[in-house]
Short mmCIF file of C-alpha atoms in Angstrom, two decimals:
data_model
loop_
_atom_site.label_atom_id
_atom_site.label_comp_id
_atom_site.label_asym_id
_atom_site.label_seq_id
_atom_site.Cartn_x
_atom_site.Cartn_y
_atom_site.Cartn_z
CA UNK P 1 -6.38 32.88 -30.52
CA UNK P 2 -3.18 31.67 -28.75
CA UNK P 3 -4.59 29.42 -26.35
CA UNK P 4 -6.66 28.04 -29.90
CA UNK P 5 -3.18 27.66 -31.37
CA UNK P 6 -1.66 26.21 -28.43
CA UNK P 7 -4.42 23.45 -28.29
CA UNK P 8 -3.89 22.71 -32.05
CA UNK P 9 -0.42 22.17 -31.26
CA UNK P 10 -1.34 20.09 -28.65
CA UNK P 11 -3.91 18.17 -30.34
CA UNK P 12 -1.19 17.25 -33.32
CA UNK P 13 1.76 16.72 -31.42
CA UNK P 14 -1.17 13.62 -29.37
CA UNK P 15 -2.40 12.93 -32.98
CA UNK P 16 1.41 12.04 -33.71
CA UNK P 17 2.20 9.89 -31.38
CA UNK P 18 -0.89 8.40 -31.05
CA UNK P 19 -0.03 7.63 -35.25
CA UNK P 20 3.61 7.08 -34.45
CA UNK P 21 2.31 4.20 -31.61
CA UNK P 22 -0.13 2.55 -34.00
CA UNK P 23 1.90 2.49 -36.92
CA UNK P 24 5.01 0.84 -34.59
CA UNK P 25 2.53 -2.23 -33.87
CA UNK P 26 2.94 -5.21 -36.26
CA UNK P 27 0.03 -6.09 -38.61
CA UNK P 28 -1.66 -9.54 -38.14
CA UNK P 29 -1.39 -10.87 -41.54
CA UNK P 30 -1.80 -14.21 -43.16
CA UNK P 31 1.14 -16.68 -43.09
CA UNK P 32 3.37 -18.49 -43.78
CA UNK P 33 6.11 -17.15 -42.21
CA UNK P 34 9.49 -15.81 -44.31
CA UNK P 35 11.06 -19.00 -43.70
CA UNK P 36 8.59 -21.24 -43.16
CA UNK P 37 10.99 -24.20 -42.29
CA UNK P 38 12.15 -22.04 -39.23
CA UNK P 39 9.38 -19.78 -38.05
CA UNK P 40 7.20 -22.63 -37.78
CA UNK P 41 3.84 -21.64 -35.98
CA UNK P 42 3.13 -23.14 -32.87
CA UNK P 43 -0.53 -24.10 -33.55
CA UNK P 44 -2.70 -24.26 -36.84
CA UNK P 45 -4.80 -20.97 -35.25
CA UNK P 46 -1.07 -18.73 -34.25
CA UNK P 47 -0.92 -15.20 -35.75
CA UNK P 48 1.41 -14.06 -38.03
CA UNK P 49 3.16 -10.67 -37.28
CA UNK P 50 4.56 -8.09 -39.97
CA UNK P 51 6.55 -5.37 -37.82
CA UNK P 52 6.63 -2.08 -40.10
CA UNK P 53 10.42 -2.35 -41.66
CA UNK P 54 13.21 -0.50 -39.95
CA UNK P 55 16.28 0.01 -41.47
CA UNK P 56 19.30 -1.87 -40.04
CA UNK P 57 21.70 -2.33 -38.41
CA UNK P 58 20.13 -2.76 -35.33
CA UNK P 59 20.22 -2.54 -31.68
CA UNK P 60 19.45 -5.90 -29.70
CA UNK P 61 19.53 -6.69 -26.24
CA UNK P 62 19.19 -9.86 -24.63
CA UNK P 63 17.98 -9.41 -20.88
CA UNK P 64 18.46 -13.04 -19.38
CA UNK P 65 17.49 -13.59 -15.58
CA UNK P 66 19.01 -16.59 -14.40
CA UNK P 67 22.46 -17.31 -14.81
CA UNK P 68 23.83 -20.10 -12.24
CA UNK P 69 23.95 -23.10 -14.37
CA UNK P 70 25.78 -24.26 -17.53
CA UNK P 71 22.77 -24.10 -20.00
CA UNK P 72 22.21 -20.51 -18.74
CA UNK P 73 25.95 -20.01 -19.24
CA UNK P 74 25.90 -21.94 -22.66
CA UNK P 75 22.81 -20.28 -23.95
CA UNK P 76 24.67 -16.73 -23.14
CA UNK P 77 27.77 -17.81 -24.98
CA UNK P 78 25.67 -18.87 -28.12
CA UNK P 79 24.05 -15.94 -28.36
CA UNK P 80 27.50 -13.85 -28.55
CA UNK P 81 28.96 -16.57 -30.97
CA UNK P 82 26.14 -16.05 -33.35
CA UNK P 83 26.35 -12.42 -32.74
CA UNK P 84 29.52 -12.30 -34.27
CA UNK P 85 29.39 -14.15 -37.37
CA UNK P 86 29.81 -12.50 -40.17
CA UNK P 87 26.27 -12.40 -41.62
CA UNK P 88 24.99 -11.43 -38.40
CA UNK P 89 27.20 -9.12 -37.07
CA UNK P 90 26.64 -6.97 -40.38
CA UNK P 91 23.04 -6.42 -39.19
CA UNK P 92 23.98 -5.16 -35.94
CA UNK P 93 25.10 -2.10 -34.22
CA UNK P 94 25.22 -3.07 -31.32
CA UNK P 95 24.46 -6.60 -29.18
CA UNK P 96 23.84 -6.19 -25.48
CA UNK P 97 24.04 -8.91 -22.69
CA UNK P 98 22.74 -8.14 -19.06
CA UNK P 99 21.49 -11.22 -16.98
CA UNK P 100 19.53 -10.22 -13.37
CA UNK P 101 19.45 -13.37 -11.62
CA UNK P 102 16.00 -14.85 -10.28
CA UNK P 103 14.82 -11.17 -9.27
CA UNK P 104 12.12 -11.01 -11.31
CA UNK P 105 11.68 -6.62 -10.96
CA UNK P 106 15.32 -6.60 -12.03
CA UNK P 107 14.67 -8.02 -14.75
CA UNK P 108 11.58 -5.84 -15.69
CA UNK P 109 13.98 -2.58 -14.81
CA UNK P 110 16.43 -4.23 -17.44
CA UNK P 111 13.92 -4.48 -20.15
CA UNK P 112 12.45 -1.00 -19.11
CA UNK P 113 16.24 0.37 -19.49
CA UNK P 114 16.93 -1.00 -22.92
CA UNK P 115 13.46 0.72 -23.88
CA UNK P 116 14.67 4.25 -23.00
CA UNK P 117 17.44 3.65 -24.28
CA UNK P 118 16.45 2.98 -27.78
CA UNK P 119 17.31 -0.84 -28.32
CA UNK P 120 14.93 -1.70 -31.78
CA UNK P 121 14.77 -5.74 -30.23
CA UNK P 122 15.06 -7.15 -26.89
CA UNK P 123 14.87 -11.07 -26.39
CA UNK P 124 14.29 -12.05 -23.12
CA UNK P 125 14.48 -15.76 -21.11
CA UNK P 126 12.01 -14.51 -18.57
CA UNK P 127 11.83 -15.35 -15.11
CA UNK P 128 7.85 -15.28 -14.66
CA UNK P 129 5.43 -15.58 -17.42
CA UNK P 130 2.97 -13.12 -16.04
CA UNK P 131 4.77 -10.45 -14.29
CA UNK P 132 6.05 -8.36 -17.62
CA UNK P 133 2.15 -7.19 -18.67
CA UNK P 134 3.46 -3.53 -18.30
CA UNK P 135 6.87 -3.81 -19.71
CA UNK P 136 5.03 -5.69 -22.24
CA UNK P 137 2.89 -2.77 -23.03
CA UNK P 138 5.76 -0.11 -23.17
CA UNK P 139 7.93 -2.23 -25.52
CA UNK P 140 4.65 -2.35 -28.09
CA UNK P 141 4.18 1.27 -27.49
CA UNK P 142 7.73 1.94 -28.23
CA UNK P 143 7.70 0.05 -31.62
CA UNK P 144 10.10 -2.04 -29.71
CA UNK P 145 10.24 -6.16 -30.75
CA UNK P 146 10.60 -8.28 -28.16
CA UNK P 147 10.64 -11.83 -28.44
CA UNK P 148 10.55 -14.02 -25.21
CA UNK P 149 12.58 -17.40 -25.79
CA UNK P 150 12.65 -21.17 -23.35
CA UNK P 151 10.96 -19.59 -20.44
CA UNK P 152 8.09 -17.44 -22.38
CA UNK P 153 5.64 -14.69 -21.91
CA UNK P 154 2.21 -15.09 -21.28
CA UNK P 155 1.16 -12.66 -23.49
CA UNK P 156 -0.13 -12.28 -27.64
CA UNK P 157 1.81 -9.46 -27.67
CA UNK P 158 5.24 -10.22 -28.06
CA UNK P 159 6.66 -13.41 -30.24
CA UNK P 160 7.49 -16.72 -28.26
CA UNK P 161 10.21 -18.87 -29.42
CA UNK P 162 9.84 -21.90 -27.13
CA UNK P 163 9.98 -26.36 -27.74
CA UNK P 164 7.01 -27.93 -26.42
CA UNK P 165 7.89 -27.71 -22.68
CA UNK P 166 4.85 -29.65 -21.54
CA UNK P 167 5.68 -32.17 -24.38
CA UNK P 168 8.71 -33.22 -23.30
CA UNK P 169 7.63 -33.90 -19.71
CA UNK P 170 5.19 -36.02 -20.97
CA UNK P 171 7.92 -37.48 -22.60
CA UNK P 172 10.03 -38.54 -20.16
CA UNK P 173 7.49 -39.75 -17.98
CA UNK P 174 5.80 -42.15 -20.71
CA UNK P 175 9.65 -43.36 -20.95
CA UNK P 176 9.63 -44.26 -16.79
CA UNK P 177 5.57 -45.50 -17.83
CA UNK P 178 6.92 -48.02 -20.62
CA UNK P 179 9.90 -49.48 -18.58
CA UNK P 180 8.59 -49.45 -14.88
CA UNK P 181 5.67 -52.43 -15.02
CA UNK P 182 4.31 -52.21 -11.68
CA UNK P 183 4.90 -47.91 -10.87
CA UNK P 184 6.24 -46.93 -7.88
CA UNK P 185 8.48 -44.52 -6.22
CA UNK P 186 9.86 -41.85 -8.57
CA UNK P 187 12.20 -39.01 -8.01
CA UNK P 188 11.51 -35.94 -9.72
CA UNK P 189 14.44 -33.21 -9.74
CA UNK P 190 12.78 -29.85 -11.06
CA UNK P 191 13.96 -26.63 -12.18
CA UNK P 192 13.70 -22.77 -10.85
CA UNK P 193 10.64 -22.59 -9.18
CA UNK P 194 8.23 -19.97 -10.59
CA UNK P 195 9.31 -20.40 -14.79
CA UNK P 196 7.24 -21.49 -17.20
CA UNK P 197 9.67 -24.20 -18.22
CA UNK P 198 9.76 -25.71 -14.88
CA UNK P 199 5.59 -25.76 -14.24
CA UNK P 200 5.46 -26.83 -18.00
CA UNK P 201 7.82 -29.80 -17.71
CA UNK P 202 6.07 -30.52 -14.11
CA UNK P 203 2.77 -30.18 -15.40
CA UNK P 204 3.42 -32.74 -18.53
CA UNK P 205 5.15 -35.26 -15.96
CA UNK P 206 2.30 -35.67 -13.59
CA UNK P 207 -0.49 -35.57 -16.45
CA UNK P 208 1.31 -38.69 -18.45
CA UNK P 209 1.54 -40.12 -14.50
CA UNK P 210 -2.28 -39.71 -13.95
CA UNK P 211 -3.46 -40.90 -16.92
CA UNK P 212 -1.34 -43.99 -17.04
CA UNK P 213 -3.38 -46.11 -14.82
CA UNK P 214 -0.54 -47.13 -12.63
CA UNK P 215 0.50 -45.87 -8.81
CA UNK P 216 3.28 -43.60 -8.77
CA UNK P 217 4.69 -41.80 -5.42
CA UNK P 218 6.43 -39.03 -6.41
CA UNK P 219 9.69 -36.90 -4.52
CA UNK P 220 10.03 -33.43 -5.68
CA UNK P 221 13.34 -31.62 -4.90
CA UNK P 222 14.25 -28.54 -6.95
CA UNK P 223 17.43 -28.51 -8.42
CA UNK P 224 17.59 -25.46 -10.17
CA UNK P 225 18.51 -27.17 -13.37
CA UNK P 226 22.43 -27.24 -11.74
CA UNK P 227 24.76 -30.27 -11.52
CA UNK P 228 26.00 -29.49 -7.85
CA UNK P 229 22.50 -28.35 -6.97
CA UNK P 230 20.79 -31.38 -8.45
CA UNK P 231 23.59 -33.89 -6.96
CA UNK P 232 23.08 -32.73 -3.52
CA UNK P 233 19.77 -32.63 -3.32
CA UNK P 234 19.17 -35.93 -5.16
CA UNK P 235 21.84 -37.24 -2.36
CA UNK P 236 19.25 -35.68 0.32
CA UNK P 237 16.49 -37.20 -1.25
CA UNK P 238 18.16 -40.64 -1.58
CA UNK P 239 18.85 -41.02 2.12
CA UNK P 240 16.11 -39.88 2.89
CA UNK P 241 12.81 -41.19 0.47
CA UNK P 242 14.93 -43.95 -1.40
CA UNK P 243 15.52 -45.71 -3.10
CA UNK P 244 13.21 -44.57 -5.87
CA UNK P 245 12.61 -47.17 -9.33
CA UNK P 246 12.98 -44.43 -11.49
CA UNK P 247 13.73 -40.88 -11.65
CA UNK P 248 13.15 -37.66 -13.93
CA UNK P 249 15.70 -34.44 -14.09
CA UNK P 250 14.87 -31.31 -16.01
CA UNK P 251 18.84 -30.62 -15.92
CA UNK P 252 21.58 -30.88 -13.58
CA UNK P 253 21.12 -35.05 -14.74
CA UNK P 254 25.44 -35.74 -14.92
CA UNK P 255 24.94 -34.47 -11.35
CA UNK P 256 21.67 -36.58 -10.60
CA UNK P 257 23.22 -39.87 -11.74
CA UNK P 258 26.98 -38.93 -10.01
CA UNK P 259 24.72 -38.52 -6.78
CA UNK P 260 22.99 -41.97 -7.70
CA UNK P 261 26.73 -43.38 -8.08
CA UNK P 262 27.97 -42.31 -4.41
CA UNK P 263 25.21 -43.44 -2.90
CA UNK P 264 25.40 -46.98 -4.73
CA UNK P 265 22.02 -46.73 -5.30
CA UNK P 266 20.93 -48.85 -8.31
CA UNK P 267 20.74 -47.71 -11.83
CA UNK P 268 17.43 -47.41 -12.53
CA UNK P 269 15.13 -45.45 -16.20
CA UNK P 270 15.91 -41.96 -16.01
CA UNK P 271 14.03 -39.20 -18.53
CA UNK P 272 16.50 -36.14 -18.33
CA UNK P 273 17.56 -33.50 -20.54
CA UNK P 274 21.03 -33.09 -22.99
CA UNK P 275 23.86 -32.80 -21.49
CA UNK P 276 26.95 -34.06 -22.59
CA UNK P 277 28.43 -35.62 -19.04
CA UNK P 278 24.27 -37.19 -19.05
CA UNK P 279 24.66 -39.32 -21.43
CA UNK P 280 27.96 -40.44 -21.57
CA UNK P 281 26.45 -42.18 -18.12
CA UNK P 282 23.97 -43.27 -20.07
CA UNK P 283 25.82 -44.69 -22.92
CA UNK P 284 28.00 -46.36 -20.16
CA UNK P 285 25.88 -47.65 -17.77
CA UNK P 286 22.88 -49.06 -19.94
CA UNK P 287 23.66 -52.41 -19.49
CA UNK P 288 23.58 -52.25 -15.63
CA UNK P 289 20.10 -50.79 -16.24
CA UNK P 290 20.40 -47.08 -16.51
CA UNK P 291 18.20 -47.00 -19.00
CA UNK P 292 17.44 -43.34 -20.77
CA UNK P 293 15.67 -41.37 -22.67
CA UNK P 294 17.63 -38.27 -23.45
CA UNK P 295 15.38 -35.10 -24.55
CA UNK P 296 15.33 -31.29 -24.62
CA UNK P 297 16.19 -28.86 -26.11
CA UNK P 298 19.63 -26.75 -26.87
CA UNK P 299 20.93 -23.10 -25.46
CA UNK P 300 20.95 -22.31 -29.69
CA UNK P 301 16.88 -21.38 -29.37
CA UNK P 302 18.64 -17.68 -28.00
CA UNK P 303 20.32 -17.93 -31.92
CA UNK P 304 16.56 -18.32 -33.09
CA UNK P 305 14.96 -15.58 -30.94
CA UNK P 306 18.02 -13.31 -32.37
CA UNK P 307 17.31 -14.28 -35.40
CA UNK P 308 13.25 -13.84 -35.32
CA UNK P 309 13.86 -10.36 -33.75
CA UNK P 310 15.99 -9.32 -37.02
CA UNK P 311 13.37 -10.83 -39.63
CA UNK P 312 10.80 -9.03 -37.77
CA UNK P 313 12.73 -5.77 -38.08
CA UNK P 314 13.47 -6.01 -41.37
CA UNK P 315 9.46 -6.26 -42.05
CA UNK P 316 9.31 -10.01 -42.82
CA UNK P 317 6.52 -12.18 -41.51
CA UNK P 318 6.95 -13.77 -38.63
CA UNK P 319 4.49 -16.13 -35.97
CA UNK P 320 3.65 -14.83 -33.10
CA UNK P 321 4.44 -17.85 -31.52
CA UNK P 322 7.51 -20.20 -33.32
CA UNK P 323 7.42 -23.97 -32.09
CA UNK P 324 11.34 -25.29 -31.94
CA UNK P 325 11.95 -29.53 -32.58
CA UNK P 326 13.18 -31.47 -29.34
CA UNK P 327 16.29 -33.07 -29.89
CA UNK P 328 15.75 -36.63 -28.50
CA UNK P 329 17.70 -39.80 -28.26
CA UNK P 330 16.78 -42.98 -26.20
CA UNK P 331 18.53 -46.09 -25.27
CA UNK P 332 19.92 -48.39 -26.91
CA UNK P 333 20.78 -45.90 -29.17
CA UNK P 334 23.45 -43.24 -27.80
CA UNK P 335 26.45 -43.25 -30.34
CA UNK P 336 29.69 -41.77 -29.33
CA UNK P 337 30.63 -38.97 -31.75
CA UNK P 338 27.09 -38.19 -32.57
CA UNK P 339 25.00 -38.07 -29.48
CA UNK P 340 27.59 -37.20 -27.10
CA UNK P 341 31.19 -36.53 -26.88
CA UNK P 342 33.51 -38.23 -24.58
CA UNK P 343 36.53 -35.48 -25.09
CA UNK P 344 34.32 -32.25 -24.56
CA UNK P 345 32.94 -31.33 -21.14
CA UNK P 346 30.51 -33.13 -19.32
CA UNK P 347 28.48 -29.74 -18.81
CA UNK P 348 28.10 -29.56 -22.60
CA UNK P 349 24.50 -29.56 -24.00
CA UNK P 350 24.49 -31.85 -26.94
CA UNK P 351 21.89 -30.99 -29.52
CA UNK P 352 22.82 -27.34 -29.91
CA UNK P 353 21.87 -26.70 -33.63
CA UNK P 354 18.38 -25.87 -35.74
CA UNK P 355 19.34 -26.74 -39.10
CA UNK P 356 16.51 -25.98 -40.54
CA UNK P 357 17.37 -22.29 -39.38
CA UNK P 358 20.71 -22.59 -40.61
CA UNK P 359 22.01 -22.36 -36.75
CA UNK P 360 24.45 -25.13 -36.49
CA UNK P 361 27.75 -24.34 -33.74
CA UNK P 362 31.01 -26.10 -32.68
CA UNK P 363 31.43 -26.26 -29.01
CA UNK P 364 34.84 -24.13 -29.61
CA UNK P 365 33.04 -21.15 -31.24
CA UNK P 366 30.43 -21.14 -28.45
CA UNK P 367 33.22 -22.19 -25.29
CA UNK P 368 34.96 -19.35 -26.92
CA UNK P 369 33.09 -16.91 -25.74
CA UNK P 370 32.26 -15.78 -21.73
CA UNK P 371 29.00 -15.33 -19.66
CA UNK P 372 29.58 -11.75 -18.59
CA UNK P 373 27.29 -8.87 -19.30
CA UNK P 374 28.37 -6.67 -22.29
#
């Protein structure tokens, strides 16, 4: 009789977690999202998600991975500026901050920490796309949200908040397509090898190359999306494979054209990202035929993974995967005060709002606040 009531004991205490762990997964449901105008689904065939409701405030964690350039370092101080505002802060007990570098198991032990710990969201800029299947698996066995933001997860279980990464290389290389007649030799300056932004970006480029009919020769140099990174090894590349008719930076771009600029080589179409010191080249040096299309996408998407984590806590519905606007502007049409800023840093990324999520920040409130862990 006691080993028949120790088995029923057993057989509950499985029966309750098993419950626990099936009631902690969100229900696919029918859209649209709570705010439609913000969560806007990535694709007409994206789930929506409706996380049972947990009762604030909350415990969030952002685990970041890389950390060694200024949109890294931007993207970590917008996520502690909107943090701390008032609204926000209210629904929070506590906000964490640990970034791991490019060691991708780091970062899985970081996630895996903030699990057994008890964090209720954890956002995530990961490092690989497919190395987090079991961390993946825990956190949705925990009742844990996690929402993977810029460099995403390959996964349908957990939400993506991401622009159109592919998109926008296309992007920049139909700009180089439309003002280089004849093709040529290009110089592409890519990211940190191994994330989903940088093979995204890559793959888009070389797709809009391929299909455009023309012959391109193309000089790929990583630059880890870093201004000194980027200017030396577009310097290396310049003395080496130049000179090149156009070129193509994922980031690091004030450095890519500074390198350009020492090595008088001539100013040439660029497709590059936002940065402040970027285009006020751009806006300087059009007429000697820098010519630019200016596109990506601002550090604030941390502000919208923050802020998709808390809707899905508080049970509303949410996509499984969110599609973020580009913020784009292309020559002739940089104006100063608007598109970029000649009194703020050149390291700046311009473009750092979603209005349509009500995420809109001065560069003092975010340069207010620092890029350590907390």
């Amino acid at each position: 009789m006691i080993k028949s009531l120790v088995g029923g004991i057993v057989a509950a205490t499985a029966f309750v977690m098993l419950s626990s762990s099936a009631m902690a997964e969100p229900e696919v449901v029918k859209g649209p999202a709570a705010e439609p105008d913000c969560f806007a689904p990535w694709a007409a065939d994206t789930q929506f998600f409706k996380f049972p409701k947990k009762e604030g405030p909350y415990r969030i964690a952002l685990a970041n991975g890389y950390i060694a350039n200024t949109w890294r370092i931007q993207m970590i101080q917008t996520a502690k500026a909107y943090a701390a505002q008032k609204d926000v802060a209210a629904k929070l007990k506590e906000f964490k901050v640990v970034s791991t570098g490019e060691d991708v198991p780091a970062q899985i032990s970081a996630i895996n920490n903030f699990i057994d710990s008890g964090f209720d969201a954890i956002v995530v800029n990961a490092q690989n796309p497919t190395a987090f299947g079991p961390v993946i698996k825990r956190a949705k066995e925990a009742g844990v949200v996690l929402v993977a933001f810029d460099n995403i997860l390959d996964t349908k279980d957990a939400i993506n908040v991401n622009v159109d990464q592919k998109g926008l290389g296309e992007l920049w290389a139909k700009w180089l397509i439309n003002h280089i007649p004849d093709g040529g030799k290009i110089l592409e300056v890519r990211g940190v090898a191994g994330t989903s932004v940088d093979t995204d970006r890559h793959n888009g480029i070389h797709e809009a190359f391929d299909a455009s009919g023309k012959k391109w020769d193309v000089t790929e140099v990583a630059g880890k999306w870093d201004d000194p990174t980027a200017q030396k090894v577009t310097a290396d590349a310049i003395a080496t494979n130049g000179p090149f008719v156009g070129i193509t930076g994922q980031g690091g771009d004030t450095g890519i054209v500074q390198a350009m600029i020492d090595a008088k080589h001539p100013f040439v179409p660029f497709g590059g990202e936002t940065e402040n010191g970027f285009r006020k080249f751009c806006a300087a040096h059009a007429a000697d035929g820098l010519k630019c299309s200016s596109a990506g996408t601002g550090p604030a998407q941390v502000a919208v993974a923050i802020k998709t984590a808390i809707a899905a806590l508080e049970g509303q519905v949410v996509p499984q995967s969110v599609k973020l606007p580009l913020a784009i502007v292309e020559d002739p049409n940089f104006k100063e005060g608007q598109d970029y800023f000649p009194d703020q840093s050149d390291n700046f990324f311009v473009g750092n709002s979603f209005p349509t999520c009500g995420i809109n920040f001065t560069a003092q409130e975010i340069m207010g606040q620092t890029k350590a862990d907390q």
